[in-house]
Amino acid sequence: MSTEGYEPLAAQLSDHGLLSWLDLSAVDIEQGRVVFELPFDEKFANIASGSVHGGVTATIIDTASGFALRTTFDDPTDVALTTTDLNTRYVRPATDDVRVEAEVVRAGSSMGVTECEVTTVHEGERKVVATGGTTYRLFRDAN
């Protein structure tokens, strides 16, 4: 896995206020697909259960989706797009580092669709904690 060729795009994670606060990092970026990791931190945990808050999970699904769609543009670092739909289905609690993989299903001239899977190591095995996806409005002629 690598971010080779997409280093400027990966750098945007640490340059962005919220994403740098989350400490989200790129593991793999390729055309139409990204893999990000989020280290577990108590500041992301639900008060009662100690598992990763669902809003954080939804945020990383949205973010990974947007970055996957960015790879379909000529210049992934200079892109105009916006989320029009976000879906998150929670499967089990995440109590450790999480990984999100987003894959582009379709990136047309004005709309993009992704599917995502969020996993964590649970009882010694990597297991799904959430699935989801997005629809984005792509502004290909805006730049």
Coordinates of N, CA and C in Angstrom, one line a residue:
M1 N 0.8 -1.2 0.0 CA 0.0 0.0 0.0 C 0.9 1.2 0.0
S2 N 0.4 2.3 -0.7 CA 1.2 3.4 -0.8 C 0.4 4.6 -1.2
T3 N 1.0 5.8 -1.0 CA 0.4 7.1 -1.5 C 1.2 7.6 -2.6
E4 N 2.1 6.8 -3.2 CA 3.0 7.3 -4.3 C 2.2 8.0 -5.4
G5 N 2.6 9.2 -5.7 CA 1.9 9.9 -6.8 C 0.8 10.8 -6.2
Y6 N 0.4 10.5 -5.0 CA -0.7 11.3 -4.4 C -0.3 12.0 -3.1
E7 N 1.0 12.2 -2.9 CA 1.6 12.8 -1.7 C 0.9 14.2 -1.4
P8 N 0.8 15.1 -2.4 CA 0.1 16.3 -2.1 C -1.3 16.2 -1.6
L9 N -2.0 15.2 -2.1 CA -3.4 14.9 -1.6 C -3.4 14.4 -0.2
A10 N -2.5 13.5 0.1 CA -2.3 12.9 1.4 C -2.0 14.0 2.4
A11 N -1.1 14.9 2.0 CA -0.7 16.0 2.9 C -1.9 16.9 3.3
Q12 N -2.9 17.0 2.5 CA -4.1 17.8 2.9 C -4.7 17.3 4.2
L13 N -4.6 16.0 4.5 CA -5.1 15.5 5.8 C -4.5 16.2 7.0
S14 N -3.2 16.4 7.0 CA -2.5 17.1 8.1 C -2.6 18.6 8.0
D15 N -3.0 19.1 6.9 CA -3.1 20.6 6.7 C -4.5 21.1 7.1
H16 N -5.5 20.2 7.2 CA -6.8 20.5 7.5 C -7.1 20.5 9.0
G17 N -7.7 21.5 9.6 CA -7.9 21.6 11.0 C -8.6 20.4 11.7
L18 N -9.8 20.0 11.2 CA -10.5 18.9 11.8 C -9.7 17.6 11.6
L19 N -9.3 17.3 10.3 CA -8.7 16.1 10.0 C -7.3 15.9 10.7
S20 N -6.6 17.0 10.9 CA -5.3 16.9 11.6 C -5.6 16.6 13.1
W21 N -6.7 17.2 13.7 CA -7.1 17.0 15.1 C -7.5 15.5 15.2
L22 N -8.1 14.9 14.3 CA -8.5 13.5 14.3 C -7.3 12.6 14.2
D23 N -6.2 13.2 13.6 CA -5.0 12.4 13.3 C -5.2 11.3 12.3
L24 N -6.1 11.6 11.3 CA -6.4 10.8 10.2 C -5.2 10.7 9.3
S25 N -4.8 9.5 8.9 CA -3.6 9.4 8.0 C -4.0 8.5 6.8
A26 N -3.3 8.8 5.7 CA -3.5 8.0 4.4 C -2.5 6.8 4.5
V27 N -3.1 5.6 4.2 CA -2.3 4.4 4.1 C -2.1 4.0 2.7
D28 N -3.2 4.2 1.9 CA -3.1 3.9 0.4 C -4.0 4.8 -0.3
I29 N -3.5 5.4 -1.4 CA -4.3 6.2 -2.3 C -4.0 5.8 -3.7
E30 N -5.0 5.4 -4.5 CA -4.8 5.1 -5.9 C -6.0 5.6 -6.6
Q31 N -6.0 5.5 -7.9 CA -7.2 6.0 -8.7 C -8.5 5.3 -8.2
G32 N -9.4 6.1 -7.7 CA -10.7 5.6 -7.3 C -10.8 4.9 -6.0
R33 N -9.7 4.9 -5.2 CA -9.7 4.2 -3.9 C -8.8 4.8 -2.9
V34 N -9.2 4.9 -1.7 CA -8.3 5.4 -0.6 C -8.5 4.5 0.6
V35 N -7.5 4.4 1.4 CA -7.5 3.7 2.7 C -6.9 4.7 3.7
F36 N -7.7 5.0 4.7 CA -7.2 5.9 5.8 C -7.3 5.2 7.1
E37 N -6.4 5.6 8.1 CA -6.4 5.1 9.4 C -6.6 6.2 10.4
L38 N -7.4 5.8 11.5 CA -7.6 6.7 12.6 C -7.2 6.0 13.8
P39 N -6.2 6.5 14.5 CA -5.8 5.9 15.8 C -6.9 6.1 16.9
F40 N -7.2 5.1 17.7 CA -8.1 5.3 18.7 C -7.6 6.3 19.7
D41 N -8.5 7.1 20.2 CA -8.2 8.1 21.2 C -9.4 8.3 22.0
E42 N -9.3 8.4 23.3 CA -10.4 8.5 24.3 C -11.3 9.7 23.9
K43 N -10.7 10.8 23.3 CA -11.5 12.0 23.0 C -12.5 11.7 21.9
F44 N -12.4 10.6 21.2 CA -13.4 10.2 20.2 C -14.5 9.2 20.7
A45 N -14.3 8.8 22.0 CA -15.2 7.8 22.5 C -16.5 8.3 23.0
N46 N -17.5 7.4 22.9 CA -18.8 7.6 23.6 C -18.6 7.7 25.1
I47 N -19.4 8.5 25.7 CA -19.3 8.6 27.2 C -19.6 7.3 27.9
A48 N -20.6 6.6 27.6 CA -21.0 5.4 28.3 C -20.2 4.1 27.9
S49 N -20.0 3.9 26.6 CA -19.4 2.7 26.1 C -17.9 2.7 25.9
G50 N -17.3 3.8 25.7 CA -15.9 3.9 25.4 C -15.5 3.5 24.0
S51 N -16.5 3.2 23.1 CA -16.3 2.9 21.7 C -16.2 4.2 20.9
V52 N -15.7 4.1 19.7 CA -15.6 5.3 18.9 C -17.0 5.9 18.6
H53 N -17.2 7.1 18.8 CA -18.5 7.8 18.5 C -18.9 7.6 17.1
G54 N -20.2 7.4 16.9 CA -20.7 7.2 15.5 C -20.5 8.4 14.6
G55 N -20.5 9.6 15.2 CA -20.2 10.8 14.4 C -18.8 10.8 13.8
V56 N -17.9 10.3 14.5 CA -16.5 10.2 14.1 C -16.4 9.2 12.9
T57 N -17.1 8.1 13.1 CA -17.1 7.1 12.0 C -17.8 7.6 10.8
A58 N -18.9 8.3 10.9 CA -19.5 8.9 9.7 C -18.6 10.0 9.1
T59 N -17.9 10.7 9.9 CA -16.9 11.7 9.4 C -15.8 11.1 8.5
I60 N -15.3 10.0 9.0 CA -14.2 9.4 8.2 C -14.7 8.7 7.0
I61 N -16.0 8.2 7.0 CA -16.6 7.7 5.7 C -16.7 8.8 4.7
D62 N -17.3 9.9 5.2 CA -17.4 11.1 4.3 C -16.1 11.6 3.7
T63 N -15.1 11.7 4.6 CA -13.8 12.2 4.2 C -13.1 11.3 3.2
A64 N -13.1 10.0 3.5 CA -12.5 9.0 2.6 C -13.2 9.0 1.3
S65 N -14.5 9.1 1.3 CA -15.2 9.1 0.0 C -14.9 10.3 -0.8
G66 N -14.8 11.5 -0.2 CA -14.4 12.7 -0.9 C -13.0 12.6 -1.5
F67 N -12.1 12.0 -0.7 CA -10.7 11.9 -1.2 C -10.7 10.8 -2.4
A68 N -11.4 9.7 -2.3 CA -11.5 8.8 -3.4 C -12.0 9.4 -4.6
L69 N -13.0 10.2 -4.5 CA -13.5 10.9 -5.7 C -12.6 12.0 -6.2
R70 N -11.8 12.6 -5.4 CA -10.8 13.5 -5.8 C -9.8 12.9 -6.8
T71 N -9.5 11.6 -6.6 CA -8.5 10.9 -7.5 C -9.0 10.8 -8.9
T72 N -10.3 11.1 -9.1 CA -10.9 11.0 -10.5 C -10.7 12.3 -11.2
F73 N -10.2 13.3 -10.6 CA -10.0 14.6 -11.2 C -8.6 14.7 -11.7
D74 N -8.4 15.6 -12.7 CA -7.1 15.8 -13.3 C -6.1 16.2 -12.2
D75 N -6.5 17.2 -11.4 CA -5.7 17.6 -10.3 C -6.4 17.4 -9.0
P76 N -6.1 16.3 -8.3 CA -6.9 15.9 -7.1 C -6.8 16.9 -5.9
T77 N -5.8 17.8 -6.0 CA -5.6 18.8 -4.9 C -6.4 20.1 -5.1
D78 N -6.9 20.2 -6.3 CA -7.7 21.4 -6.7 C -9.1 21.0 -7.2
V79 N -9.9 20.7 -6.3 CA -11.2 20.0 -6.6 C -12.4 20.8 -6.0
A80 N -13.5 20.9 -6.7 CA -14.7 21.4 -6.1 C -15.7 20.2 -6.1
L81 N -16.2 19.8 -4.9 CA -17.2 18.8 -4.7 C -17.9 19.0 -3.4
T82 N -19.1 18.4 -3.2 CA -19.8 18.5 -2.0 C -20.7 17.3 -1.8
T83 N -20.8 16.9 -0.5 CA -21.6 15.7 -0.2 C -23.1 16.0 -0.4
T84 N -23.8 15.2 -1.0 CA -25.2 15.3 -1.1 C -26.0 14.2 -0.4
D85 N -25.3 13.1 -0.1 CA -25.9 12.0 0.7 C -24.8 11.3 1.4
L86 N -25.0 10.9 2.7 CA -24.1 10.1 3.4 C -24.9 9.1 4.2
N87 N -24.4 7.8 4.0 CA -25.1 6.7 4.7 C -24.1 6.0 5.5
T88 N -24.4 5.7 6.8 CA -23.5 4.9 7.7 C -24.4 3.9 8.4
R89 N -23.9 2.6 8.3 CA -24.6 1.5 8.9 C -23.6 0.9 9.9
Y90 N -23.9 1.0 11.2 CA -23.1 0.5 12.3 C -23.3 -1.0 12.5
V91 N -22.2 -1.7 12.6 CA -22.2 -3.1 12.7 C -21.8 -3.6 14.1
R92 N -20.7 -3.0 14.6 CA -20.3 -3.4 16.0 C -19.5 -2.2 16.5
P93 N -19.3 -2.1 17.8 CA -18.5 -1.0 18.4 C -17.0 -1.1 18.0
A94 N -16.4 0.0 17.8 CA -15.0 0.1 17.5 C -14.3 0.6 18.8
T95 N -13.4 -0.2 19.4 CA -12.7 0.1 20.6 C -11.2 0.1 20.4
D96 N -10.8 0.2 19.2 CA -9.4 0.2 18.8 C -9.2 1.1 17.6
D97 N -8.0 1.2 17.0 CA -7.8 2.0 15.8 C -8.8 1.5 14.7
V98 N -9.2 2.4 13.9 CA -10.1 2.1 12.8 C -9.4 2.4 11.4
R99 N -9.8 1.6 10.5 CA -9.4 1.8 9.1 C -10.6 2.0 8.2
V100 N -10.6 2.9 7.3 CA -11.7 3.1 6.4 C -11.2 3.0 5.0
E101 N -11.9 2.2 4.2 CA -11.6 2.0 2.8 C -12.8 2.6 2.0
A102 N -12.5 3.5 1.1 CA -13.5 4.1 0.2 C -13.2 3.7 -1.2
E103 N -14.2 3.3 -1.9 CA -14.0 3.0 -3.3 C -15.1 3.7 -4.2
V104 N -14.6 4.3 -5.3 CA -15.5 4.9 -6.2 C -16.3 3.9 -7.0
V105 N -17.7 4.0 -6.9 CA -18.6 3.2 -7.7 C -18.8 3.8 -9.0
R106 N -18.9 5.1 -9.0 CA -19.1 5.9 -10.3 C -18.7 7.3 -10.1
A107 N -18.0 7.9 -11.0 CA -17.6 9.3 -11.0 C -17.9 9.8 -12.4
G108 N -19.1 10.4 -12.5 CA -19.5 11.0 -13.7 C -19.1 12.4 -13.9
S109 N -19.7 13.1 -14.8 CA -19.4 14.5 -15.0 C -19.9 15.4 -13.9
S110 N -21.0 15.0 -13.2 CA -21.5 15.9 -12.2 C -21.9 15.2 -10.9
M111 N -21.9 13.9 -10.9 CA -22.2 13.1 -9.7 C -21.2 12.0 -9.5
G112 N -20.9 11.7 -8.2 CA -20.0 10.6 -7.8 C -20.6 9.8 -6.7
V113 N -20.4 8.5 -6.7 CA -21.0 7.6 -5.7 C -19.8 6.7 -5.2
T114 N -19.8 6.5 -3.9 CA -18.8 5.7 -3.3 C -19.4 4.6 -2.4
E115 N -18.7 3.6 -2.1 CA -19.0 2.6 -1.0 C -17.8 2.5 -0.1
C116 N -18.1 2.3 1.2 CA -17.0 2.3 2.2 C -17.2 1.2 3.2
E117 N -16.1 0.8 3.8 CA -16.1 -0.2 4.8 C -15.1 0.3 5.9
V118 N -15.6 0.3 7.1 CA -14.7 0.7 8.3 C -14.5 -0.6 9.1
T119 N -13.2 -0.8 9.4 CA -12.8 -2.0 10.2 C -12.0 -1.7 11.4
T120 N -11.9 -2.6 12.3 CA -11.0 -2.5 13.5 C -10.6 -3.9 13.8
V121 N -9.5 -4.0 14.6 CA -9.1 -5.3 15.2 C -10.0 -5.5 16.4
H122 N -10.8 -6.6 16.3 CA -11.7 -7.0 17.4 C -11.5 -8.4 17.7
E123 N -11.1 -8.7 19.0 CA -10.8 -10.0 19.5 C -9.7 -10.7 18.6
G124 N -8.7 -9.9 18.2 CA -7.6 -10.4 17.4 C -7.7 -10.5 15.9
E125 N -8.9 -10.2 15.4 CA -9.2 -10.3 14.0 C -9.7 -8.9 13.5
R126 N -9.4 -8.6 12.2 CA -9.9 -7.4 11.6 C -11.3 -7.7 11.3
K127 N -12.3 -6.8 11.8 CA -13.7 -7.0 11.6 C -14.3 -5.7 11.2
V128 N -15.4 -5.8 10.5 CA -16.2 -4.7 10.0 C -16.9 -4.0 11.2
V129 N -16.8 -2.7 11.4 CA -17.5 -2.0 12.4 C -18.6 -1.1 11.8
A130 N -18.4 -0.8 10.5 CA -19.5 0.0 9.8 C -19.3 -0.1 8.3
T131 N -20.4 0.1 7.6 CA -20.3 0.2 6.2 C -21.1 1.5 5.8
G132 N -20.9 1.9 4.6 CA -21.6 3.1 4.2 C -21.2 3.5 2.8
G133 N -21.6 4.8 2.5 CA -21.3 5.3 1.2 C -21.8 6.7 1.1
T134 N -21.5 7.3 0.0 CA -21.9 8.7 -0.2 C -22.3 8.9 -1.7
T135 N -23.0 10.0 -1.8 CA -23.2 10.6 -3.2 C -22.6 12.0 -3.1
Y136 N -21.9 12.4 -4.1 CA -21.3 13.8 -4.1 C -21.7 14.5 -5.4
R137 N -21.9 15.8 -5.3 CA -22.0 16.6 -6.5 C -20.6 17.0 -6.9
L138 N -20.2 16.7 -8.1 CA -18.8 17.0 -8.6 C -18.9 18.3 -9.5
F139 N -18.1 19.2 -9.3 CA -18.0 20.4 -10.1 C -16.8 20.4 -10.9
R140 N -16.8 19.6 -12.0 CA -15.6 19.4 -12.8 C -15.2 20.7 -13.6
D141 N -16.1 21.5 -13.9 CA -15.8 22.7 -14.6 C -15.6 24.0 -13.8
A142 N -15.6 23.8 -12.5 CA -15.5 24.9 -11.5 C -14.1 25.5 -11.5
N143 N -13.1 24.7 -11.8 CA -11.7 25.1 -11.6 C -11.0 25.5 -12.9

